[in-house]
Short mmCIF file of C-alpha atoms (C1' of nucleotides) in Angstrom, two decimals:
data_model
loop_
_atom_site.label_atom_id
_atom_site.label_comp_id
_atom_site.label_asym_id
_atom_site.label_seq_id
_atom_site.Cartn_x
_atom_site.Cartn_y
_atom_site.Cartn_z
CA UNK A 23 5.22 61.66 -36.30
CA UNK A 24 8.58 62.84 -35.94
CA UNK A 25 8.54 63.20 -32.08
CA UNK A 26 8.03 59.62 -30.47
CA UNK A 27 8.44 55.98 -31.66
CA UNK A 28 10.53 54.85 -29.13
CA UNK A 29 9.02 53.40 -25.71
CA UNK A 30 9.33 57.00 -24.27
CA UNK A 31 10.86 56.65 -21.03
CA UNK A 32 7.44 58.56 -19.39
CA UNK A 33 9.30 60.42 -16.50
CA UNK A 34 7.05 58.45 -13.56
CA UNK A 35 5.41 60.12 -11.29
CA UNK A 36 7.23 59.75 -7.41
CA UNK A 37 4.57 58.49 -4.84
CA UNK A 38 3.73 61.16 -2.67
CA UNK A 39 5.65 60.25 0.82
CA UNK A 40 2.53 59.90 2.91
CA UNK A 41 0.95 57.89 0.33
CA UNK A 42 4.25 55.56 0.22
CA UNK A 43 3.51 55.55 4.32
CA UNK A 44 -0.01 54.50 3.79
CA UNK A 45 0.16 51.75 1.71
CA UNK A 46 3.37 50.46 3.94
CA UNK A 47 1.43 50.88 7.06
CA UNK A 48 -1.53 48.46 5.43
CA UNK A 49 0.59 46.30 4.28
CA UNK A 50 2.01 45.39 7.53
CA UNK A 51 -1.38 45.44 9.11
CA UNK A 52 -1.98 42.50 6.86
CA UNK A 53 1.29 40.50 6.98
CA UNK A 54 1.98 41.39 10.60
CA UNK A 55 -2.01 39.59 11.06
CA UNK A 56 -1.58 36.84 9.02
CA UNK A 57 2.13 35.59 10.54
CA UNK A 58 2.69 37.18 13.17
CA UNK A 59 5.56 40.04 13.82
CA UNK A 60 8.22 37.90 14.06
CA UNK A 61 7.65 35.93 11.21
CA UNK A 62 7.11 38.91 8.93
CA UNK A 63 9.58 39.58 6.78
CA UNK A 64 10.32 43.07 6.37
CA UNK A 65 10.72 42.28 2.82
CA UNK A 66 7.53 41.02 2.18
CA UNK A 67 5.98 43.55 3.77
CA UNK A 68 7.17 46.34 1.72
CA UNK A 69 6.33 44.25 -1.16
CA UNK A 70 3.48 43.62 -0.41
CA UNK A 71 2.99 47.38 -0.37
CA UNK A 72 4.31 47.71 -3.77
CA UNK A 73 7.74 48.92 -2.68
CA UNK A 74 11.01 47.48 -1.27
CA UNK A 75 12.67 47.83 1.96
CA UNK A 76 14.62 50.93 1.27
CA UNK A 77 11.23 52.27 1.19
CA UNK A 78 10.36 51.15 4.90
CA UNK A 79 13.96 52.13 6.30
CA UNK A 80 13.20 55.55 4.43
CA UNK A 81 9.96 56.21 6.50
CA UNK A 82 10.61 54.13 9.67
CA UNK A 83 13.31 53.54 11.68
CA UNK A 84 13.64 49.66 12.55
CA UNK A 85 10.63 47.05 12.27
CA UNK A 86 9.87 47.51 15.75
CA UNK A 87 8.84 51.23 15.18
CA UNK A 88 6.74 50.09 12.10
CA UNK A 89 4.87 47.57 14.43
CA UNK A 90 4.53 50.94 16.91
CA UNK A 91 3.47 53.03 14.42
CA UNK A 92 0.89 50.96 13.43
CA UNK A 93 -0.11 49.85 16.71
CA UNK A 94 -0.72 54.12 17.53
CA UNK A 95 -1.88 54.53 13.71
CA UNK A 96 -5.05 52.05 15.21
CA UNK A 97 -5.40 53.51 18.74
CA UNK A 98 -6.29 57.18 16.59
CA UNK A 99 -8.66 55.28 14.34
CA UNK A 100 -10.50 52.70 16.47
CA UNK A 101 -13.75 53.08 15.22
CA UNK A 102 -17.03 53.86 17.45
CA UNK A 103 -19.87 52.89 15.40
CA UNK A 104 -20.81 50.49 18.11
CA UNK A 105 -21.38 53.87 20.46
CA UNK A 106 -23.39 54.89 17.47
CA UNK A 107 -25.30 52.25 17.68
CA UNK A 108 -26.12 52.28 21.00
CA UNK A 109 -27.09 55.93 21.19
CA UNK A 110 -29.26 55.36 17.34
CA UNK A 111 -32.64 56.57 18.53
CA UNK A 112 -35.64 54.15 18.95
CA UNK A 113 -36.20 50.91 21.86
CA UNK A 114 -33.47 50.64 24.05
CA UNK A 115 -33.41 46.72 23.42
CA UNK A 116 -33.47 46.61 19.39
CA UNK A 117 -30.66 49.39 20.06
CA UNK A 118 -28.70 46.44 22.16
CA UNK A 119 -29.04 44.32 20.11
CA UNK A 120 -28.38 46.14 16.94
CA UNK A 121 -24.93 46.61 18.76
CA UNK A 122 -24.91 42.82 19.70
CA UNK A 123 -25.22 41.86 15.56
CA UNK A 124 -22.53 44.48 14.79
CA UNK A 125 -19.75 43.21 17.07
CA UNK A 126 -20.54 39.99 16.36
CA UNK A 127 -20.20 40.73 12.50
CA UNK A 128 -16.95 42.25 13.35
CA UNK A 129 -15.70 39.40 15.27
CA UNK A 130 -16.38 36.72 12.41
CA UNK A 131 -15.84 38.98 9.43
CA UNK A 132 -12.98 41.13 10.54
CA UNK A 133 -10.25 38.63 10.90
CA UNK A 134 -7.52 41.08 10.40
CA UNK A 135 -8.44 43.16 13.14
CA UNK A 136 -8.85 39.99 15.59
CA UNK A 137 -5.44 38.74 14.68
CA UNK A 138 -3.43 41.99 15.10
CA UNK A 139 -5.51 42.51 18.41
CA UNK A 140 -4.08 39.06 19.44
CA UNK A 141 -0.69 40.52 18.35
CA UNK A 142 -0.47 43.51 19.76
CA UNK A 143 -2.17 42.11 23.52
CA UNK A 144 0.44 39.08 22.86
CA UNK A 145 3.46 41.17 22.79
CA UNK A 146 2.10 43.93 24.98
CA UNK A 147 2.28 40.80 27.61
CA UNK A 148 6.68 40.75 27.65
CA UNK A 149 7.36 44.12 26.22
CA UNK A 150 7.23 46.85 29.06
CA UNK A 151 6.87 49.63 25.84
CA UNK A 152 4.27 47.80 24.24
CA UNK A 153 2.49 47.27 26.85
CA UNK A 154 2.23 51.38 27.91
CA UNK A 155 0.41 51.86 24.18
CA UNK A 156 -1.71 49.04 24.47
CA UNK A 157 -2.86 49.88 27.87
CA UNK A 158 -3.80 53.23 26.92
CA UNK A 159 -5.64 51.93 23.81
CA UNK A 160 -7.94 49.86 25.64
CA UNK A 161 -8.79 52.26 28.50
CA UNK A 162 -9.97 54.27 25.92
CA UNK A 163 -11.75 51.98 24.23
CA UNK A 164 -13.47 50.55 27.69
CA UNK A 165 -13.85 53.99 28.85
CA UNK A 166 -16.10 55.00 25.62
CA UNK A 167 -18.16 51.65 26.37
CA UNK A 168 -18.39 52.82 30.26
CA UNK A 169 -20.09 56.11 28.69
CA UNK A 170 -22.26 54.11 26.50
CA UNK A 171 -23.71 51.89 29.24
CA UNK A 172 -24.02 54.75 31.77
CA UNK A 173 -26.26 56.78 29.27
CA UNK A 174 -28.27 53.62 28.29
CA UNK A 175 -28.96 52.94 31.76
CA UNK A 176 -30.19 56.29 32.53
CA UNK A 177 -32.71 55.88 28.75
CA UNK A 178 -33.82 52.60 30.35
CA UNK A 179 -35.34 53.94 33.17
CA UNK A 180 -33.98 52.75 36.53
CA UNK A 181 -30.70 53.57 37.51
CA UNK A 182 -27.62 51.88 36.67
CA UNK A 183 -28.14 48.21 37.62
CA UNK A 184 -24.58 47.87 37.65
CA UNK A 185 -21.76 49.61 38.07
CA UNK A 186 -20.92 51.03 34.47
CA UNK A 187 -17.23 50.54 34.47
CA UNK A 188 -17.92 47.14 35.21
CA UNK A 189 -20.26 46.00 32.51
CA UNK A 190 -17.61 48.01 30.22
CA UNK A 191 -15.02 45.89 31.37
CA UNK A 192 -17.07 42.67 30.99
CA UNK A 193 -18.24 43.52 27.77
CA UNK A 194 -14.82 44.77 26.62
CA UNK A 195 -13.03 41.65 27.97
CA UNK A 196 -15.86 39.44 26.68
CA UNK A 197 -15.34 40.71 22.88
CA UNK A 198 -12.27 40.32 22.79
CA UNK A 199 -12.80 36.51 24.38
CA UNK A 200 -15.10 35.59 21.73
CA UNK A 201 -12.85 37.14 19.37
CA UNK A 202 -10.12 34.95 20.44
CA UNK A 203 -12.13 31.88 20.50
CA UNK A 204 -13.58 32.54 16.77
CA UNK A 205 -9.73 32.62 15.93
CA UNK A 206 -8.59 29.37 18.07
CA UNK A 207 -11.81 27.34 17.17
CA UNK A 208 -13.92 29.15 14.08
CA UNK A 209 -16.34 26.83 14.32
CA UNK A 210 -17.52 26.90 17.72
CA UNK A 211 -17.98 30.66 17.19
CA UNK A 212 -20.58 31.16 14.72
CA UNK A 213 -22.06 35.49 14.18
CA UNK A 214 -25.03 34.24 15.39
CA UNK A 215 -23.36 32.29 18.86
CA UNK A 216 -21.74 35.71 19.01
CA UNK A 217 -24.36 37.34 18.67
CA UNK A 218 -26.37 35.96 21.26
CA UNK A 219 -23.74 35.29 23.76
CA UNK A 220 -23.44 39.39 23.78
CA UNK A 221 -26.96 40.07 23.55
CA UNK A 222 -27.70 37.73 26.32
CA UNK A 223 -24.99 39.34 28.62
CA UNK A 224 -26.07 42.96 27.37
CA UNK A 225 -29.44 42.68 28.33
CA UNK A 226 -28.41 40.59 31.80
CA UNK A 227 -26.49 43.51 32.86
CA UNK A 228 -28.98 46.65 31.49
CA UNK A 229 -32.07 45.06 31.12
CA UNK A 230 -33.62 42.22 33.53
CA UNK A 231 -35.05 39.62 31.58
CA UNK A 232 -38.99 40.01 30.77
CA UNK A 233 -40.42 38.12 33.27
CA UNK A 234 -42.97 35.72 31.63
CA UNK B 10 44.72 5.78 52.90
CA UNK B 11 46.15 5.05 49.49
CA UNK B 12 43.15 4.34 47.88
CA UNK B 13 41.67 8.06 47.02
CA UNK B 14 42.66 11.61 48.19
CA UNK B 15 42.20 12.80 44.40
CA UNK B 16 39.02 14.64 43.00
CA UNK B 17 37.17 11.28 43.05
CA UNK B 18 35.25 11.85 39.53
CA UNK B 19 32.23 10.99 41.02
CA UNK B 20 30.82 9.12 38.58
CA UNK B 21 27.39 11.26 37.70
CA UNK B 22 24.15 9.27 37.50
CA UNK B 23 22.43 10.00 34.51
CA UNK B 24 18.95 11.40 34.85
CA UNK B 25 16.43 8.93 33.86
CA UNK B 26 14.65 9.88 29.71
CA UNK B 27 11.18 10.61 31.50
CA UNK B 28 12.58 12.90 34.07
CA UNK B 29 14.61 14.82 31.18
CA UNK B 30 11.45 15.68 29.12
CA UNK B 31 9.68 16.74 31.83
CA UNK B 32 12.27 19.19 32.39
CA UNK B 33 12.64 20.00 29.26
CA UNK B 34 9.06 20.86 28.89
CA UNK B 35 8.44 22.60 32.40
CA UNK B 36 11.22 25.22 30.80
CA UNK B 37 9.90 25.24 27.50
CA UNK B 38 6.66 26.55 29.16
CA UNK B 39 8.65 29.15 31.28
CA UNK B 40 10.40 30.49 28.47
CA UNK B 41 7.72 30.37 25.47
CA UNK B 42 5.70 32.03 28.04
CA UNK B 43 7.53 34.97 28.74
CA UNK B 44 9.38 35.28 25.07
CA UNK B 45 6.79 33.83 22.93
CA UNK B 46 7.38 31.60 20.40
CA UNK B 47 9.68 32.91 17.77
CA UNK B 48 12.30 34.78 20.29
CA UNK B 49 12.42 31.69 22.42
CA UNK B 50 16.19 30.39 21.98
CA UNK B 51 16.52 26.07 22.32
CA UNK B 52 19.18 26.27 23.77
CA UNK B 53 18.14 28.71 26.94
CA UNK B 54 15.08 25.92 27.03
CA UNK B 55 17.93 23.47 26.98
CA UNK B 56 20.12 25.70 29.68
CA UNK B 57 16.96 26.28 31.64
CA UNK B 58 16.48 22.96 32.19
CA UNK B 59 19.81 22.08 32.92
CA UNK B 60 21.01 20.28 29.61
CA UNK B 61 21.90 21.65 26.38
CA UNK B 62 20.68 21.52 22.69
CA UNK B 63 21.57 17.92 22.24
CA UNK B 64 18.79 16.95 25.27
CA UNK B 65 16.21 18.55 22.94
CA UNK B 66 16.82 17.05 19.86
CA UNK B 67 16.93 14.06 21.36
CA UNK B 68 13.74 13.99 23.12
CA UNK B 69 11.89 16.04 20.33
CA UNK B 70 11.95 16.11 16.71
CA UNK B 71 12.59 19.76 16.34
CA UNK B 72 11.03 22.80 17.47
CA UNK B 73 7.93 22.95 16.84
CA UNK B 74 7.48 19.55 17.79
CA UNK B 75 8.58 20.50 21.13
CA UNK B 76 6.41 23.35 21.10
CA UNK B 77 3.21 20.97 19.83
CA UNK B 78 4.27 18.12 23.10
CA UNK B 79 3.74 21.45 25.32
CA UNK B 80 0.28 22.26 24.26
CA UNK B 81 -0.72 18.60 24.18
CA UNK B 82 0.77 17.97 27.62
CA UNK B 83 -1.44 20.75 29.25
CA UNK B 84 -4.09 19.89 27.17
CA UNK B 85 -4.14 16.47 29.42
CA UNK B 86 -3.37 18.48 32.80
CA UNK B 87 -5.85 20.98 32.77
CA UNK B 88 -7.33 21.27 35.91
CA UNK B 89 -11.15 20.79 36.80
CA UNK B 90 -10.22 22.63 39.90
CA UNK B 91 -13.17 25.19 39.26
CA UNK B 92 -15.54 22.12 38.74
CA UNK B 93 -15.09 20.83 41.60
CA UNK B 94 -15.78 24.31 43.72
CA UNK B 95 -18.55 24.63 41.82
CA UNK B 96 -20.07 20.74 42.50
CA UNK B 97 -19.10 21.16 46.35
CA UNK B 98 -21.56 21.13 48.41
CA UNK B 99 -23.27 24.20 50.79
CA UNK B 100 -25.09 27.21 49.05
CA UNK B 101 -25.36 27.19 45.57
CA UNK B 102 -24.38 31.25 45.64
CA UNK B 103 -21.17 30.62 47.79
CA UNK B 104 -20.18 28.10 45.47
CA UNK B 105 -20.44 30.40 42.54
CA UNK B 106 -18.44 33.43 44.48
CA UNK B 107 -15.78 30.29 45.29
CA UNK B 108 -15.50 29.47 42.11
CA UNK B 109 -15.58 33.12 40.52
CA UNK B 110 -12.50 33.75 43.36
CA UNK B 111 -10.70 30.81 42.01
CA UNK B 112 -10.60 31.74 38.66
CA UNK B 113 -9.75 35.12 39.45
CA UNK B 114 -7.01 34.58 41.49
CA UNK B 115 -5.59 32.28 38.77
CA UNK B 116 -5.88 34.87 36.53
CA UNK B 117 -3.63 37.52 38.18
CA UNK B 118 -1.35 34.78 39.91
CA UNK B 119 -0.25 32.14 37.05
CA UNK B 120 0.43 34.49 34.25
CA UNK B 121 2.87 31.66 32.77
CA UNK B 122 -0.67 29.95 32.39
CA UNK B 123 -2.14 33.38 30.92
CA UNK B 124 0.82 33.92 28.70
CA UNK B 125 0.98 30.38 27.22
CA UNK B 126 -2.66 30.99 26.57
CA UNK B 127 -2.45 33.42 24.49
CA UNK B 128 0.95 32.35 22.57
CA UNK B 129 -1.62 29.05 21.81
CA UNK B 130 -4.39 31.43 20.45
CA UNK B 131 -1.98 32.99 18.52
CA UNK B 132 -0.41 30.24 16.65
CA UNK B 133 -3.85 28.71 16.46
CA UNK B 134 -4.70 31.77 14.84
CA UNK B 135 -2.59 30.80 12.04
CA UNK B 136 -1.49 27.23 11.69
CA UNK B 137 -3.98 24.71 10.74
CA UNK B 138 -2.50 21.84 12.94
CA UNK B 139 -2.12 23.65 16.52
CA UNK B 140 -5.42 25.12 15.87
CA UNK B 141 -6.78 21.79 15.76
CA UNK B 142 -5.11 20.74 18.64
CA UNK B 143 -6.22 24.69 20.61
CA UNK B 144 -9.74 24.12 18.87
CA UNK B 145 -10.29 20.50 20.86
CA UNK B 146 -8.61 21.54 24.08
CA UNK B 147 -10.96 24.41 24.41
CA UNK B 148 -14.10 22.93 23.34
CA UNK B 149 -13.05 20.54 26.35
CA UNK B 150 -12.65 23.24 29.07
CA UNK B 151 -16.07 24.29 27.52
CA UNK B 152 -18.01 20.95 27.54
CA UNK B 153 -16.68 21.19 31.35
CA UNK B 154 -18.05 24.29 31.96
CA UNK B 155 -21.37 23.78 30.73
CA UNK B 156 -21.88 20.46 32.28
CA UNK B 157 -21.20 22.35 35.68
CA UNK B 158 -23.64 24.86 34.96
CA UNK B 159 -26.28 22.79 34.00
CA UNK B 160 -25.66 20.79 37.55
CA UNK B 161 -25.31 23.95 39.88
CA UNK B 162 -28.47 25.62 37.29
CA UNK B 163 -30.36 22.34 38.09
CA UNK B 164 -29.42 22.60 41.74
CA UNK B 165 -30.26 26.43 41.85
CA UNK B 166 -34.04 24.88 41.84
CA UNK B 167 -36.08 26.43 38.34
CA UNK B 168 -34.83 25.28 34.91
CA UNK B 169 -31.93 26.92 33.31
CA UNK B 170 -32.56 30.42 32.68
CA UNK B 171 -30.07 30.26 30.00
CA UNK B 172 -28.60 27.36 27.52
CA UNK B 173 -26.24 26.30 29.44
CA UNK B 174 -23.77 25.66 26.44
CA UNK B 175 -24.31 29.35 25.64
CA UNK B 176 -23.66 30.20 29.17
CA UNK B 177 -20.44 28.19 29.03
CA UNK B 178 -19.33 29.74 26.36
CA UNK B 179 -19.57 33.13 27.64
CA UNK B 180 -17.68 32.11 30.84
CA UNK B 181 -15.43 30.83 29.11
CA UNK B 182 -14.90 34.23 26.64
CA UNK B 183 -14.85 36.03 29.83
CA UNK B 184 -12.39 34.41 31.46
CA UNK B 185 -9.58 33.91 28.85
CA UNK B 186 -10.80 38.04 27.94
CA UNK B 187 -10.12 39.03 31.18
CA UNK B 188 -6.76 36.81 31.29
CA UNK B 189 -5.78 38.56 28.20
CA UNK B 190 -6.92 42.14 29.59
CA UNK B 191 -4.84 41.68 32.80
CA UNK B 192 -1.45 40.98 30.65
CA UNK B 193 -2.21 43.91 28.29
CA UNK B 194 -3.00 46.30 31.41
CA UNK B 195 -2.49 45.00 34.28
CA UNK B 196 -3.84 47.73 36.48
CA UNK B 197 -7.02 47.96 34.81
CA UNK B 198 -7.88 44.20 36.22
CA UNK B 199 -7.20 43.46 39.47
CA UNK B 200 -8.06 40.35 41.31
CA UNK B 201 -11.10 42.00 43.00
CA UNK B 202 -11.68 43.41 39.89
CA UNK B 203 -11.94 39.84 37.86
CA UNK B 204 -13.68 38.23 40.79
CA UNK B 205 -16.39 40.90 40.62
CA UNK B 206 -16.59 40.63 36.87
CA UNK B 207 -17.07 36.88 37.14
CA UNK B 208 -19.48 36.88 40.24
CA UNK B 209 -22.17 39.41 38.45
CA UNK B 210 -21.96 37.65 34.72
CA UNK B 211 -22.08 34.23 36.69
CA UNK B 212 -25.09 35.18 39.01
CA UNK B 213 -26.96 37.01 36.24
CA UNK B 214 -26.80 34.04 34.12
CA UNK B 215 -27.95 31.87 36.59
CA UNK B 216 -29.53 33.48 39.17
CA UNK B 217 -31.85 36.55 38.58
CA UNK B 218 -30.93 38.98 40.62
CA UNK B 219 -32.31 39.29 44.16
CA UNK B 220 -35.35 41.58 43.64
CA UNK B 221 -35.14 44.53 46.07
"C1'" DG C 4 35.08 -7.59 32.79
"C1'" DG C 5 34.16 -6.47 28.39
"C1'" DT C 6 31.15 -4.91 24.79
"C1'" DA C 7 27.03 -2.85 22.66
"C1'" DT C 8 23.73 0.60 23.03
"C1'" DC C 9 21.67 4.72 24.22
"C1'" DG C 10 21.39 9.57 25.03
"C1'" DA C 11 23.14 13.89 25.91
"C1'" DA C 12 27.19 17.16 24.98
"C1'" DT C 13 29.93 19.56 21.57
"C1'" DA C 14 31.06 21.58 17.44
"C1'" DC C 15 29.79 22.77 13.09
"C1'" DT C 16 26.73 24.24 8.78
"C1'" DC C 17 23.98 27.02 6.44
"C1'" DA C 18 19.89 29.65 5.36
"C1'" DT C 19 17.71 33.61 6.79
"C1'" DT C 20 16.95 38.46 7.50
"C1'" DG C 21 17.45 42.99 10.01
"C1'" DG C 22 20.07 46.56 9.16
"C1'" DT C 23 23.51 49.65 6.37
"C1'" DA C 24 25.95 51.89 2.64
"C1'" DT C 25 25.47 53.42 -1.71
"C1'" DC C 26 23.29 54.67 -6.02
"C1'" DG C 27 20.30 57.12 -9.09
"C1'" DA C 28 16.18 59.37 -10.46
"C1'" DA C 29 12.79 62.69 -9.37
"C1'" DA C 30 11.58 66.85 -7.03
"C1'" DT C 31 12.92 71.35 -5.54
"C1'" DA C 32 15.70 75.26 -5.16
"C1'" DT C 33 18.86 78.63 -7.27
"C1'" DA D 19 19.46 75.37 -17.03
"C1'" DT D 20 21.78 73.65 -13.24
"C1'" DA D 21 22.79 72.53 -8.47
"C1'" DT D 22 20.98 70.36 -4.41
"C1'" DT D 23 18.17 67.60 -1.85
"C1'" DT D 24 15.01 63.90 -1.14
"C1'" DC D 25 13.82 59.24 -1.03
"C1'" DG D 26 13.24 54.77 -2.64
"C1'" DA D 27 16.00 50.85 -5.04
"C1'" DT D 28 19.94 47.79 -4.94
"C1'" DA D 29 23.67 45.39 -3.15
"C1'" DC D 30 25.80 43.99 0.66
"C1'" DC D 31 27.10 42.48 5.58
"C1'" DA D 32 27.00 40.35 10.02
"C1'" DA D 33 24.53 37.99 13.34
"C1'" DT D 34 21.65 34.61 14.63
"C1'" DG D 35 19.86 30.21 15.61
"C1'" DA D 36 17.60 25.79 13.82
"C1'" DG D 37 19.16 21.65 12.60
"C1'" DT D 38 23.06 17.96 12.03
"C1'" DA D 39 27.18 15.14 12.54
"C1'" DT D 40 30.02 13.46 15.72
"C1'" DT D 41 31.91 12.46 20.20
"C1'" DC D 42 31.91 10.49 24.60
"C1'" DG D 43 30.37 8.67 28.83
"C1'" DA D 44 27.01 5.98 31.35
"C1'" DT D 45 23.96 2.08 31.57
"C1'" DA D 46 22.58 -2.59 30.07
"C1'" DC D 47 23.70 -6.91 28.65
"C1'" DC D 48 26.48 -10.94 27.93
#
DNA sequence: GGTATCGAATACTCATTGGTATCGAAATAT
DNA sequence: ATATTTCGATACCAATGAGTATTCGATACC
């Protein structure tokens, strides 16, 4: 009884530094999504992390190296479930359009991810540096579709009815158009428009429609 | 003789109010597109266009009023260009390659258009009131779109192999994907490139491809 | 010709915010 | 134990640029 009454200062615990980097780096995912980078305020950010800004001058060097770091942060983590999807075992159409419903789900439910794409694409569009990243990001990401198509059009029997780098780009390009337009307009892009809209132009480009 | 060998003021004409705003909004586009939004200074608009600060503030309420008379403006001008390939008369497959070439070329030659584009989607992406005005503009390019493919579908003899709204809507997608994909990384979508793209999603949706 | 009005130029204000310098507590080394 | 380093918090600064108040010249009107 002798030892402690008083509040007992309780020596806390320091964050560990990549921790402290984690949190910062979601935090500006989110506020960088929902304003914008220029109307992010580094302040905010960092608050919103659970921290203040000496804490984001501490592990990055300016706000424009935060937005870079997260920008490459997502390049390394862009996730290929869709591939997954498409290479799942079982009919080569309920495989389609299992990838269809996914995207689609990620285009309506994934906000975040729309609106920092939008970011990132906006200022890749005036900032020569930006742009280099960006680029790269989405060759890979087409490139991994390209391999994807090729391999599905070799399970569905005839050969490639297109060229594969093609129907990557169109399917890449249209994504990220539907995306957009689910931003801009919510209403006029529904999961299920989505959903057909890709499954419609999936099947165009692997499959020829069942003739009737 | 004794009448002038002075400078001769010159007593300036003053440029008529309607002239002034359009001037002030043809820079306003140049220089939103290529700085976005937030790093866009009023006075370069102002300087751009000739006048200075006051010219805004006297034409428009403030900036993002200025900003909200550009979007509405090309919501009015946007051009039915591509409808009218489309309508025009000769082979219903030429008319589809015109129009995909068209689109294409506009998407790699007027990158103000591309740019402002996306700095709308962007801001619609987070402000209720220029999503509104995005949201209706776009549904308008779409209602466009699918009344022309219902036409040239109607034209191409059988019924539409696809909803036409649907197909609109992934034309549409495409398009402003491709637009966006040609700022991020330019090299990856050239205007043979986005013609191609076009031409195969626009045939496949509306005519089956030539059996061999 | 003189006066009122209108509209753009000029000069200023004031809030905002990226960045910096410094401090202090926790971790680590000695 | 004590010195040293690390790293985030705090306080501050300077620049920037939207918005405003005012000026001044050109057009319109009498």
């Amino acid at each position: 009884m002798s030892q402690s009454d008083e509040p007992l200062p309780e020596p806390t615990p320091r964050t560990p530094r990549a921790e402290v980097r984690r949190r910062l780096l979601a935090a500006a995912a989110k506020v960088f999504a929902e304003r914008g980078y220029a109307d992010s305020r580094l302040e905010d950010i960092a608050r919103a992390a659970g921290f203040t800004k000496g804490a984001v001058y501490s592990n990055f060097g300016s706000k424009q190296e935060l937005f870079g770091a997260l920008l490459r942060e997502r390049s390394d983590t862009e996730s290929t479930a869709v591939l997954a999807e498409v290479r799942g075992g079982g009919d080569l159409g309920d495989a389609l359009r299992g990838a269809a419903r996914l995207v689609a789900r990620r285009i309506v439910d994934d906000t975040e991810r729309g609106r920092l794409g939008l970011e990132f694409a906006a200022r890749a569009a005036r900032e020569e540096p930006t742009r280099e990243v960006v680029a790269a990001l989405r060759r890979a990401q087409r490139e991994a579709a390209s391999r994807a198509i090729a391999e599905a059009a070799r399970r569905g029997g005839r050969g490639p009815a297109v060229d594969p780098e093609l129907a990557a780009l169109i399917l890449h390009c249209l994504t990220n158009g539907l995306s957009m337009e689910h931003l801009a307009d919510p209403a006029a892009v529904s999961a299920e428009t989505a959903e057909q809209a890709l499954t419609t132009v999936l099947t165009a480009l692997l499959a020829p429609p069942p003739r009737s």
